Tab-separated table of C-alpha atoms in Angstrom:
chain	number	residue	atom	x	y	z
A	1	LYS	CA	83.098	6.693	-188.775
A	2	ARG	CA	86.726	7.176	-187.837
A	3	TYR	CA	88.695	10.103	-189.187
A	4	VAL	CA	92.323	11.076	-188.708
A	5	ARG	CA	93.167	14.718	-188.061
A	6	LYS	CA	96.210	16.428	-189.545
A	7	ASP	CA	98.062	15.987	-186.255
A	8	GLY	CA	97.533	12.217	-186.460
A	9	SER	CA	94.900	11.986	-183.704
A	10	ALA	CA	91.774	9.916	-184.255
A	11	LEU	CA	88.301	11.401	-184.404
A	12	TRP	CA	85.206	9.236	-184.089
A	13	VAL	CA	81.945	10.738	-185.384
A	14	ARG	CA	78.356	9.629	-185.795
A	15	VAL	CA	76.971	10.569	-189.218
A	16	SER	CA	73.284	11.392	-189.756
A	17	THR	CA	71.996	12.152	-193.263
A	18	SER	CA	68.763	13.972	-194.180
A	19	LEU	CA	67.294	14.600	-197.632
A	20	VAL	CA	66.080	18.088	-198.536
A	21	ARG	CA	63.016	18.051	-200.795
A	22	ALA	CA	61.573	20.958	-202.729
A	23	GLY	CA	57.915	21.273	-201.959
A	24	GLY	CA	57.666	17.680	-200.903
A	25	ALA	CA	58.689	16.471	-204.309
A	26	GLU	CA	61.996	15.191	-205.547
A	27	PRO	CA	65.016	15.532	-203.203
A	28	VAL	CA	67.286	18.376	-204.223
A	29	CYS	CA	70.177	17.718	-201.848
A	30	SER	CA	71.245	15.916	-198.729
A	31	VAL	CA	72.589	17.274	-195.463
A	32	GLU	CA	75.011	15.362	-193.245
A	33	PHE	CA	75.293	16.010	-189.517
A	34	LEU	CA	78.525	14.934	-187.800
A	35	ARG	CA	78.616	14.406	-184.029
A	36	ASP	CA	81.940	13.921	-182.217
A	37	ILE	CA	81.703	10.683	-180.181
A	38	SER	CA	85.445	10.247	-179.466
A	39	ALA	CA	84.981	10.597	-175.703
A	40	ARG	CA	82.288	7.905	-175.726
A	41	LYS	CA	84.555	5.583	-177.711
A	42	GLU	CA	87.404	6.139	-175.240
A	43	MET	CA	85.106	5.396	-172.310
A	44	ALA	CA	83.875	2.241	-174.023
A	45	ALA	CA	87.467	1.090	-174.553
A	46	ALA	CA	88.283	1.848	-170.906
A	47	LEU	CA	85.215	-0.114	-169.825
A	48	LEU	CA	86.265	-3.093	-171.930
A	49	GLN	CA	89.771	-2.947	-170.429
A	50	ASN	CA	88.374	-2.766	-166.891
A	51	GLN	CA	86.064	-5.694	-167.533
A	52	SER	CA	88.976	-7.724	-168.897
A	53	LEU	CA	91.137	-6.820	-165.886
A	54	LEU	CA	88.368	-7.707	-163.440
A	55	ALA	CA	87.706	-11.001	-165.210
A	56	THR	CA	91.417	-11.907	-165.145
A	57	VAL	CA	91.815	-11.060	-161.447
A	58	ILE	CA	88.743	-13.078	-160.479
A	59	ALA	CA	89.669	-16.015	-162.703
A	60	GLU	CA	93.227	-16.354	-161.379
A	61	LEU	CA	92.468	-16.067	-157.668
A	62	PRO	CA	93.719	-19.109	-155.706
A	63	LEU	CA	90.554	-18.846	-153.592
A	64	ALA	CA	87.115	-19.830	-154.842
A	65	LEU	CA	84.891	-16.777	-155.378
A	66	LEU	CA	81.113	-17.022	-155.691
A	67	ALA	CA	78.588	-14.210	-156.107
A	68	CYS	CA	74.824	-14.517	-156.384
A	69	ASP	CA	71.884	-12.244	-157.130
A	70	VAL	CA	68.993	-11.540	-154.763
A	71	THR	CA	67.298	-14.801	-155.762
A	72	GLY	CA	70.307	-16.856	-154.713
A	73	ARG	CA	71.321	-17.760	-158.250
A	74	VAL	CA	75.101	-17.849	-158.726
A	75	THR	CA	76.031	-15.213	-161.301
A	76	HIS	CA	79.784	-14.866	-160.899
A	77	TYR	CA	82.461	-17.408	-160.055
A	78	ASN	CA	86.077	-18.156	-160.888
A	79	ARG	CA	88.141	-21.133	-161.973
A	80	ALA	CA	88.869	-22.206	-158.393
A	81	ALA	CA	85.127	-22.351	-157.726
A	82	VAL	CA	84.604	-24.466	-160.839
A	83	GLU	CA	87.194	-26.979	-159.613
A	84	LEU	CA	85.915	-27.046	-156.035
A	85	PHE	CA	82.156	-27.036	-156.616
A	86	GLY	CA	81.909	-28.544	-160.087
A	87	ILE	CA	79.943	-25.619	-161.500
A	88	PRO	CA	79.173	-25.969	-165.221
A	89	THR	CA	81.447	-23.704	-167.228
A	90	ASP	CA	81.656	-22.122	-170.659
A	91	ASP	CA	84.334	-20.201	-172.523
A	92	THR	CA	84.411	-17.449	-169.883
A	93	PRO	CA	84.361	-19.175	-166.479
A	94	ALA	CA	85.100	-15.970	-164.549
A	95	LEU	CA	82.064	-14.043	-165.826
A	96	PRO	CA	79.553	-16.535	-167.269
A	97	ARG	CA	76.691	-15.656	-169.546
A	98	SER	CA	74.281	-17.848	-167.599
A	99	ALA	CA	73.598	-18.457	-163.922
A	100	TYR	CA	73.919	-21.878	-162.324
A	101	PRO	CA	72.924	-23.103	-158.870
A	102	VAL	CA	75.626	-24.603	-156.674
A	103	THR	CA	74.759	-28.276	-156.288
A	104	SER	CA	77.871	-29.640	-154.547
A	105	GLN	CA	77.346	-31.747	-151.456
A	106	VAL	CA	78.317	-29.775	-148.356
A	107	TYR	CA	78.684	-31.358	-144.920
A	108	GLN	CA	79.572	-30.368	-141.412
A	109	LEU	CA	83.071	-31.232	-140.203
A	110	ASP	CA	81.998	-34.764	-139.283
A	111	GLY	CA	81.705	-35.387	-143.037
A	112	THR	CA	78.285	-37.031	-142.719
A	113	THR	CA	75.815	-34.356	-141.570
A	114	PRO	CA	74.599	-32.390	-144.619
A	115	VAL	CA	74.524	-28.601	-144.485
A	116	PRO	CA	71.159	-27.447	-145.908
A	117	PRO	CA	71.424	-25.000	-148.841
A	118	GLU	CA	69.845	-22.256	-146.756
A	119	GLU	CA	72.580	-22.605	-144.104
A	120	ARG	CA	75.523	-22.349	-146.468
A	121	PRO	CA	77.617	-19.152	-146.291
A	122	LEU	CA	76.291	-17.555	-149.484
A	123	ALA	CA	72.657	-18.096	-148.486
A	124	ARG	CA	73.295	-16.846	-144.949
A	125	ALA	CA	74.984	-13.715	-146.263
A	126	LEU	CA	72.022	-13.104	-148.546
A	127	ARG	CA	69.848	-12.955	-145.403
A	128	GLY	CA	72.171	-10.341	-143.891
A	129	ASP	CA	74.469	-12.551	-141.793
A	130	HIS	CA	78.176	-11.729	-141.641
A	131	VAL	CA	79.823	-15.113	-142.128
A	132	SER	CA	83.475	-15.350	-141.056
A	133	ASP	CA	85.711	-18.434	-141.216
A	134	ALA	CA	82.903	-20.968	-141.472
A	135	GLU	CA	84.478	-24.420	-141.801
A	136	PHE	CA	82.821	-27.334	-143.543
A	137	VAL	CA	83.479	-30.323	-145.815
A	138	ILE	CA	82.748	-30.291	-149.552
A	139	LEU	CA	82.280	-33.496	-151.519
A	140	THR	CA	83.510	-32.633	-155.014
A	141	PRO	CA	81.935	-34.095	-158.170
A	142	ALA	CA	84.954	-36.420	-158.376
A	143	GLY	CA	84.050	-37.815	-154.955
A	144	ALA	CA	86.932	-36.218	-153.032
A	145	ALA	CA	86.227	-34.732	-149.603
A	146	ARG	CA	87.792	-31.291	-149.186
A	147	THR	CA	87.859	-29.191	-146.023
A	148	ALA	CA	86.985	-25.561	-146.743
A	149	LEU	CA	86.975	-22.245	-144.907
A	150	SER	CA	84.518	-19.588	-146.064
A	151	SER	CA	83.584	-15.972	-145.395
A	152	ALA	CA	80.601	-14.240	-146.991
A	153	ARG	CA	78.918	-10.819	-147.035
A	154	ARG	CA	75.742	-9.314	-148.472
A	155	LEU	CA	76.150	-6.835	-151.345
A	156	LEU	CA	74.240	-3.559	-151.072
A	157	GLY	CA	73.677	-0.819	-153.621
A	158	PRO	CA	74.206	2.933	-153.046
A	159	ALA	CA	70.655	3.287	-151.743
A	160	GLY	CA	71.036	0.329	-149.407
A	161	GLN	CA	69.112	-2.051	-151.636
A	162	ALA	CA	70.155	-5.709	-151.664
A	163	LEU	CA	72.059	-6.689	-154.814
A	164	GLY	CA	73.094	-10.201	-153.801
A	165	ALA	CA	75.946	-11.742	-151.846
A	166	VAL	CA	79.584	-12.757	-152.309
A	167	ALA	CA	81.507	-15.612	-150.680
A	168	VAL	CA	85.191	-16.514	-150.620
A	169	VAL	CA	86.090	-20.169	-150.041
A	170	GLN	CA	89.583	-21.504	-149.315
A	171	ASP	CA	90.514	-25.160	-149.612
A	172	ILE	CA	92.401	-25.900	-146.357
A	173	THR	CA	92.525	-29.667	-146.768
A	174	GLU	CA	96.322	-29.804	-146.926
A	175	ARG	CA	96.670	-27.661	-143.815
A	176	ARG	CA	94.267	-29.850	-141.844
A	177	LEU	CA	96.030	-33.007	-143.041
A	178	ALA	CA	99.362	-31.542	-141.928
A	179	GLU	CA	97.916	-30.728	-138.506
A	180	GLN	CA	96.476	-34.234	-138.181
A	181	GLU	CA	99.783	-35.766	-139.248
A	182	LEU	CA	101.560	-33.611	-136.685
A	183	GLU	CA	99.219	-34.773	-133.944
A	184	HIS	CA	99.611	-38.388	-135.065
A	185	VAL	CA	103.414	-38.129	-135.027
A	186	HIS	CA	103.318	-36.594	-131.556
A	187	LYS	CA	101.133	-39.417	-130.235
A	188	GLN	CA	103.436	-41.997	-131.814
A	189	LEU	CA	106.388	-40.348	-130.142
A	190	VAL	CA	104.807	-40.457	-126.682
A	191	VAL	CA	103.765	-44.104	-127.050
A	192	ALA	CA	107.163	-45.190	-128.398
A	193	SER	CA	109.019	-43.351	-125.652
A	194	ARG	CA	106.905	-44.844	-122.883
A	195	GLN	CA	107.145	-48.357	-124.269
A	196	ALA	CA	110.916	-48.174	-124.586
A	197	GLY	CA	111.377	-46.426	-121.262
A	198	MET	CA	113.325	-43.666	-123.014
A	199	ALA	CA	112.253	-40.761	-120.824
A	200	GLU	CA	115.258	-38.579	-121.598
A	201	VAL	CA	115.077	-39.323	-125.321
A	202	ALA	CA	111.402	-38.369	-125.339
A	203	THR	CA	112.161	-35.120	-123.531
A	204	ASN	CA	114.903	-34.219	-125.999
A	205	VAL	CA	112.747	-35.026	-128.998
A	206	LEU	CA	109.773	-33.114	-127.634
A	207	HIS	CA	112.033	-30.149	-127.000
A	208	ASN	CA	113.239	-30.199	-130.611
A	209	VAL	CA	109.745	-30.788	-131.959
A	210	GLY	CA	108.495	-27.895	-129.840
A	211	ASN	CA	110.988	-25.554	-131.485
A	212	VAL	CA	109.721	-26.468	-134.936
A	213	LEU	CA	106.093	-26.331	-133.762
A	214	ASN	CA	106.553	-22.637	-133.003
A	215	SER	CA	107.357	-22.049	-136.661
A	216	VAL	CA	104.396	-24.208	-137.728
A	217	ASN	CA	102.120	-22.084	-135.561
A	218	VAL	CA	103.574	-18.843	-136.946
A	219	SER	CA	103.052	-20.007	-140.550
A	220	ALA	CA	99.475	-21.177	-139.892
A	221	SER	CA	98.633	-17.968	-138.005
A	222	LEU	CA	100.074	-15.784	-140.764
A	223	VAL	CA	98.052	-17.586	-143.448
A	224	ALA	CA	94.873	-17.322	-141.352
A	225	GLU	CA	95.515	-13.616	-140.731
A	226	ARG	CA	96.087	-12.864	-144.421
A	227	ILE	CA	92.877	-14.729	-145.322
A	228	ALA	CA	90.894	-12.878	-142.656
A	229	LYS	CA	92.162	-9.530	-143.986
A	230	SER	CA	91.879	-10.495	-147.660
A	231	LYS	CA	90.253	-7.993	-149.982
A	232	CYS	CA	88.621	-10.718	-152.095
A	233	THR	CA	85.110	-9.679	-151.071
A	234	ARG	CA	85.737	-6.267	-152.637
A	235	LEU	CA	85.829	-7.916	-156.052
A	236	GLY	CA	82.195	-8.841	-155.616
A	237	GLN	CA	81.409	-5.265	-154.674
A	238	VAL	CA	83.124	-4.001	-157.841
A	239	ALA	CA	81.223	-6.537	-159.937
A	240	ALA	CA	77.952	-5.480	-158.321
A	241	LEU	CA	78.784	-1.809	-158.913
A	242	LEU	CA	79.434	-2.451	-162.615
A	243	ALA	CA	76.248	-4.508	-162.877
A	244	GLU	CA	74.236	-1.730	-161.251
A	245	HIS	CA	75.464	0.790	-163.823
A	246	ALA	CA	75.268	-1.589	-166.791
A	247	GLY	CA	72.925	0.774	-168.600
A	248	ASP	CA	75.144	3.828	-168.306
A	249	LEU	CA	78.645	2.461	-167.870
A	250	ALA	CA	80.237	5.135	-170.029
A	251	SER	CA	78.803	7.947	-167.941
A	252	PHE	CA	79.572	6.123	-164.704
A	253	LEU	CA	83.243	5.581	-165.620
A	254	ALA	CA	83.579	9.232	-166.567
A	255	GLY	CA	81.982	10.337	-163.319
A	256	ALA	CA	83.491	11.226	-159.956
A	257	GLN	CA	83.283	7.649	-158.627
A	258	GLY	CA	83.941	5.603	-161.753
A	259	LYS	CA	87.140	7.334	-162.843
A	260	TYR	CA	88.998	5.817	-159.872
A	261	LEU	CA	87.947	2.249	-160.744
A	262	PRO	CA	90.924	1.265	-163.018
A	263	GLY	CA	93.525	2.325	-160.458
A	264	TYR	CA	91.573	0.637	-157.672
A	265	LEU	CA	91.414	-2.626	-159.624
A	266	ARG	CA	95.163	-2.583	-160.252
A	267	GLU	CA	95.912	-1.994	-156.564
A	268	LEU	CA	93.448	-4.732	-155.625
A	269	ALA	CA	95.079	-7.144	-158.078
A	270	ASP	CA	98.526	-6.422	-156.590
A	271	ASP	CA	97.201	-7.000	-153.051
A	272	LEU	CA	95.571	-10.294	-154.010
A	273	VAL	CA	98.691	-11.550	-155.778
A	274	GLY	CA	100.704	-10.653	-152.673
A	275	ASP	CA	98.234	-12.552	-150.457
A	276	ARG	CA	98.472	-15.575	-152.750
A	277	ASP	CA	102.283	-15.555	-152.786
A	278	THR	CA	102.448	-15.192	-148.989
A	279	ALA	CA	99.995	-18.058	-148.455
A	280	VAL	CA	101.887	-20.334	-150.861
A	281	ALA	CA	105.236	-19.521	-149.210
A	282	GLU	CA	103.933	-20.048	-145.673
A	283	LEU	CA	102.161	-23.309	-146.544
A	284	SER	CA	105.380	-24.517	-148.163
A	285	ALA	CA	107.281	-23.607	-144.994
A	286	LEU	CA	104.653	-25.366	-142.877
A	287	ARG	CA	104.950	-28.522	-144.981
A	288	GLY	CA	108.744	-28.411	-144.644
A	289	ASN	CA	108.546	-28.037	-140.869
A	290	VAL	CA	106.159	-30.978	-140.548
A	291	GLU	CA	108.561	-33.090	-142.606
A	292	HIS	CA	111.389	-32.015	-140.314
A	293	ILE	CA	109.388	-33.106	-137.248
A	294	LYS	CA	108.706	-36.470	-138.840
A	295	GLU	CA	112.417	-36.885	-139.539
A	296	ILE	CA	113.281	-36.047	-135.917
A	297	VAL	CA	110.905	-38.706	-134.629
A	298	ALA	CA	111.999	-41.263	-137.219
A	299	MET	CA	115.650	-40.615	-136.403
A	300	GLN	CA	115.131	-41.196	-132.677
A	301	GLN	CA	113.028	-44.301	-133.252
A	302	SER	CA	115.607	-45.837	-135.565
A	303	TYR	CA	118.736	-44.685	-133.734
A	304	ALA	CA	119.239	-47.980	-131.958
A	305	ARG	CA	119.189	-49.840	-135.268
A	306	ARG	CA	121.265	-47.700	-137.615
A	307	GLY	CA	123.050	-44.402	-138.007
A	308	GLY	CA	121.670	-41.214	-139.547
A	309	ILE	CA	121.515	-40.411	-143.237
A	310	ILE	CA	124.603	-38.522	-144.402
A	311	GLU	CA	124.050	-35.901	-147.112
A	312	THR	CA	126.322	-33.468	-148.926
A	313	LEU	CA	125.058	-30.018	-147.988
A	314	ASP	CA	125.791	-26.300	-147.961
A	315	VAL	CA	125.830	-25.238	-144.294
A	316	ARG	CA	124.597	-21.777	-145.272
A	317	VAL	CA	121.299	-23.350	-146.305
A	318	LEU	CA	121.030	-25.169	-142.966
A	319	VAL	CA	121.753	-21.956	-141.062
A	320	ASP	CA	119.109	-20.073	-143.052
A	321	ASP	CA	116.590	-22.842	-142.315
A	322	SER	CA	117.301	-22.684	-138.590
A	323	LEU	CA	116.955	-18.880	-138.575
A	324	ARG	CA	113.673	-19.206	-140.428
A	325	MET	CA	112.374	-21.626	-137.801
A	326	ASN	CA	113.039	-18.981	-135.152
A	327	GLU	CA	112.060	-15.864	-137.094
A	328	GLY	CA	108.589	-15.664	-135.550
A	329	ALA	CA	110.049	-15.634	-132.028
A	330	PHE	CA	112.680	-13.070	-133.067
A	331	SER	CA	109.961	-10.809	-134.427
A	332	ARG	CA	107.801	-11.078	-131.309
A	333	HIS	CA	110.723	-10.264	-128.995
A	334	GLY	CA	112.254	-7.523	-131.156
A	335	VAL	CA	115.526	-9.367	-131.801
A	336	THR	CA	117.528	-8.396	-134.908
A	337	THR	CA	119.382	-11.149	-136.785
A	338	LEU	CA	122.550	-10.588	-138.823
A	339	ARG	CA	124.337	-12.943	-141.218
A	340	ASP	CA	128.115	-13.012	-141.658
A	341	TYR	CA	128.784	-15.827	-144.126
A	342	ARG	CA	131.983	-16.771	-145.940
A	343	ASP	CA	132.247	-19.214	-148.804
A	344	VAL	CA	132.930	-22.614	-147.266
A	345	PRO	CA	133.207	-26.141	-148.705
A	346	LEU	CA	130.221	-28.461	-148.836
A	347	ILE	CA	130.131	-30.942	-145.973
A	348	GLN	CA	128.765	-34.446	-145.522
A	349	VAL	CA	126.517	-34.401	-142.501
A	350	ASP	CA	123.240	-35.575	-140.967
A	351	LYS	CA	121.080	-32.560	-141.840
A	352	HIS	CA	118.425	-33.029	-139.175
A	353	LYS	CA	120.889	-33.344	-136.327
A	354	VAL	CA	122.596	-30.127	-137.404
A	355	LEU	CA	119.227	-28.366	-137.606
A	356	GLN	CA	118.353	-29.530	-134.075
A	357	ILE	CA	121.622	-28.112	-132.752
A	358	LEU	CA	121.306	-24.781	-134.555
A	359	VAL	CA	117.655	-24.270	-133.643
A	360	ASN	CA	118.443	-24.909	-129.961
A	361	VAL	CA	121.467	-22.600	-129.897
A	362	ILE	CA	119.703	-19.791	-131.787
A	363	ARG	CA	116.663	-20.136	-129.532
A	364	ASN	CA	118.877	-19.801	-126.442
A	365	ALA	CA	120.477	-16.683	-127.959
A	366	LYS	CA	117.034	-15.150	-128.311
A	367	TYR	CA	116.263	-15.806	-124.639
A	368	ALA	CA	119.627	-14.337	-123.612
A	369	CYS	CA	118.804	-11.074	-125.418
A	370	GLN	CA	115.454	-10.567	-123.703
A	371	GLU	CA	117.021	-8.889	-120.664
A	372	THR	CA	119.199	-6.433	-122.631
A	373	GLY	CA	118.452	-3.331	-124.649
A	374	ASP	CA	120.671	-4.240	-127.594
A	375	LYS	CA	118.944	-7.337	-128.972
A	376	ARG	CA	121.135	-8.694	-131.755
A	377	VAL	CA	122.004	-12.221	-132.836
A	378	THR	CA	124.738	-12.683	-135.444
A	379	VAL	CA	125.422	-15.986	-137.182
A	380	ARG	CA	128.950	-16.310	-138.581
A	381	ILE	CA	130.231	-19.059	-140.899
A	382	ARG	CA	133.941	-19.720	-141.374
A	383	ALA	CA	136.143	-22.650	-142.418
A	384	THR	CA	139.479	-24.087	-141.288
A	385	ASP	CA	141.566	-26.784	-142.958
A	386	SER	CA	139.534	-29.507	-141.271
A	387	SER	CA	136.229	-27.998	-140.122
A	388	VAL	CA	133.376	-25.661	-140.856
A	389	LEU	CA	132.656	-23.328	-137.928
A	390	ILE	CA	129.167	-21.962	-137.285
A	391	SER	CA	129.131	-19.314	-134.536
A	392	VAL	CA	125.985	-17.851	-132.957
A	393	ILE	CA	126.900	-14.545	-131.301
A	394	ASP	CA	124.404	-12.732	-129.066
A	395	THR	CA	124.443	-9.426	-127.192
A	396	GLY	CA	122.612	-10.954	-124.248
A	397	ILE	CA	123.232	-11.274	-120.513
A	398	GLY	CA	126.423	-13.311	-120.926
A	399	ILE	CA	127.648	-16.403	-119.043
A	400	PRO	CA	129.664	-16.314	-115.795
A	401	GLY	CA	132.983	-18.164	-116.054
A	402	GLU	CA	131.950	-20.875	-113.589
A	403	ASN	CA	129.007	-21.818	-115.796
A	404	LEU	CA	130.778	-22.081	-119.161
A	405	GLU	CA	131.268	-25.849	-118.830
A	406	ARG	CA	128.204	-26.577	-116.716
A	407	ILE	CA	125.765	-25.214	-119.302
A	408	PHE	CA	126.161	-28.434	-121.312
A	409	ASN	CA	125.354	-30.673	-118.336
A	410	HIS	CA	122.069	-32.505	-118.311
A	411	GLY	CA	119.434	-30.544	-116.369
A	412	PHE	CA	121.506	-27.359	-115.918
A	413	THR	CA	119.581	-24.148	-116.628
A	414	THR	CA	119.494	-20.550	-115.445
A	415	ARG	CA	115.994	-19.832	-116.757
A	416	PRO	CA	113.048	-20.222	-114.354
A	417	ASP	CA	111.062	-22.060	-117.041
A	418	GLY	CA	114.042	-23.959	-118.498
A	419	HIS	CA	114.618	-27.722	-118.385
A	420	GLY	CA	118.344	-27.985	-119.094
A	421	PHE	CA	117.955	-30.431	-121.977
A	422	GLY	CA	118.482	-28.298	-125.110
A	423	LEU	CA	122.220	-27.556	-124.872
A	424	HIS	CA	122.933	-30.988	-123.371
A	425	SER	CA	121.301	-32.825	-126.285
A	426	SER	CA	122.934	-30.398	-128.754
A	427	ALA	CA	126.420	-31.130	-127.385
A	428	LEU	CA	125.756	-34.875	-127.604
A	429	ALA	CA	124.514	-34.529	-131.202
A	430	ALA	CA	127.617	-32.501	-132.144
A	431	ARG	CA	129.891	-35.262	-130.830
A	432	GLU	CA	127.888	-37.878	-132.730
A	433	LEU	CA	128.557	-35.856	-135.886
A	434	GLY	CA	132.287	-35.954	-135.198
A	435	GLY	CA	132.321	-32.290	-134.213
A	436	SER	CA	131.963	-30.184	-131.094
A	437	LEU	CA	129.901	-27.427	-129.509
A	438	HIS	CA	131.548	-24.961	-127.150
A	439	ALA	CA	130.700	-21.603	-125.570
A	440	GLU	CA	132.633	-18.394	-124.930
A	441	SER	CA	131.675	-15.340	-122.877
A	442	ALA	CA	133.523	-12.462	-121.232
A	443	GLY	CA	131.127	-12.633	-118.305
A	444	HIS	CA	127.842	-11.192	-117.112
A	445	GLY	CA	126.390	-8.594	-119.482
A	446	GLN	CA	128.992	-9.279	-122.176
A	447	GLY	CA	127.000	-11.566	-124.459
A	448	ALA	CA	128.041	-15.055	-125.531
A	449	THR	CA	129.280	-16.995	-128.547
A	450	PHE	CA	128.361	-20.623	-129.237
A	451	THR	CA	130.425	-22.306	-131.950
A	452	LEU	CA	129.488	-25.549	-133.672
A	453	ALA	CA	132.464	-27.215	-135.379
A	454	LEU	CA	131.630	-29.772	-138.072
A	455	PRO	CA	134.282	-31.889	-139.819
A	456	LEU	CA	134.784	-31.480	-143.552
A	457	ALA	CA	134.952	-35.276	-143.832
A	458	ALA	CA	131.895	-37.221	-142.701
A	459	PRO	CA	132.480	-39.310	-139.555
A	460	GLU	CA	132.177	-43.071	-139.701
A	461	LEU	CA	129.040	-43.850	-137.751
A	462	PRO	CA	128.873	-47.152	-135.889
A	463	ASP	CA	126.356	-49.705	-137.092
A	464	VAL	CA	124.481	-50.346	-133.856
A	465	ARG	CA	122.246	-53.388	-134.104
């Protein structure tokens, strides 16, 4: 029963009633015994809350989670696993009442060689193997082939006894398709350049593609690193721990180990949400960079037939995109970036040409800062009556006066590993946009400023047929 004290607090009691008989005859009275069970009720409520939290975290993970018992029967899985493997589900897909075997068709990367059930990550982990980043192809119940990356571990109890195994599976189909598309575009570029005899065009395009590829690699590496360090497998350990103490959950949660479980689950949920958001953001950036590469190639291939596509854009967005494409290199080389933007009018411009110019100039600023202690690159945006001015200001080694004009010549470079194509192609692209690219420097050790001027009115591009 539940009682309410005078101070308004609740009191839960268990009532036991006994009859008192006189000489074994008729009962003369009854005696009630009240036992305070409030603490047990509070622990039961906490347990229910923890179970709900755990179920929600597991269910909403963007990665497929599978856990099995010592017999290999799948006992826990989430919504992502249901979609990927086609596991039968009920009203509570995260923590089912029944156990189902995984019957999806799993193949090696060739897509035709089956992976036997005993060689799949969950089964291997059950035998004691530490499975990390195993890649394979899953044929879903709908007939779609999905490329997956999986890691799995065996679950052990406090005494070292085997409790089962847990596996985390990520669908990396989109990433692999993007990589294949990137390779296909690169091959197309090489073939088209050779057939047309456009050696310099191919070099320029490859240079620009290479800049974007660095960002693609950074995004892919960051996603892979976050997956490798993911704490998803700890969810299985928590589930196993709760299952092990199913008979005395109230005592366990009140004990020295169990009382930390709610806070641990909340921290784990925050970490997993952060991993998911980072992966989604980086994959979105990767997709955008691949699209940019495709546009670069398409622009060069179609240049002889027609002009570029003119769009009305905010240059601040273009500058942010170009900084993002270089942020991995800035981080590796310890270069700090600063933004000094003013409100400027929208301009009509070929977005991809502007991005090529900015990425090249910002990349050169990063190289210039490598030999100095003060590694800063500032991007400034201003407007005049007729132009928008984008200035990239570095604190690098500077440019001697005799080289200020030569740096835009084809093949001119001061770097041992340079080719002298980046600034040359950037200056040409600026002129094609109806603008200009020029450099300023007070000399050696004084840094440099590169300013891209873009007209407020879009230039009339010739229709070259």
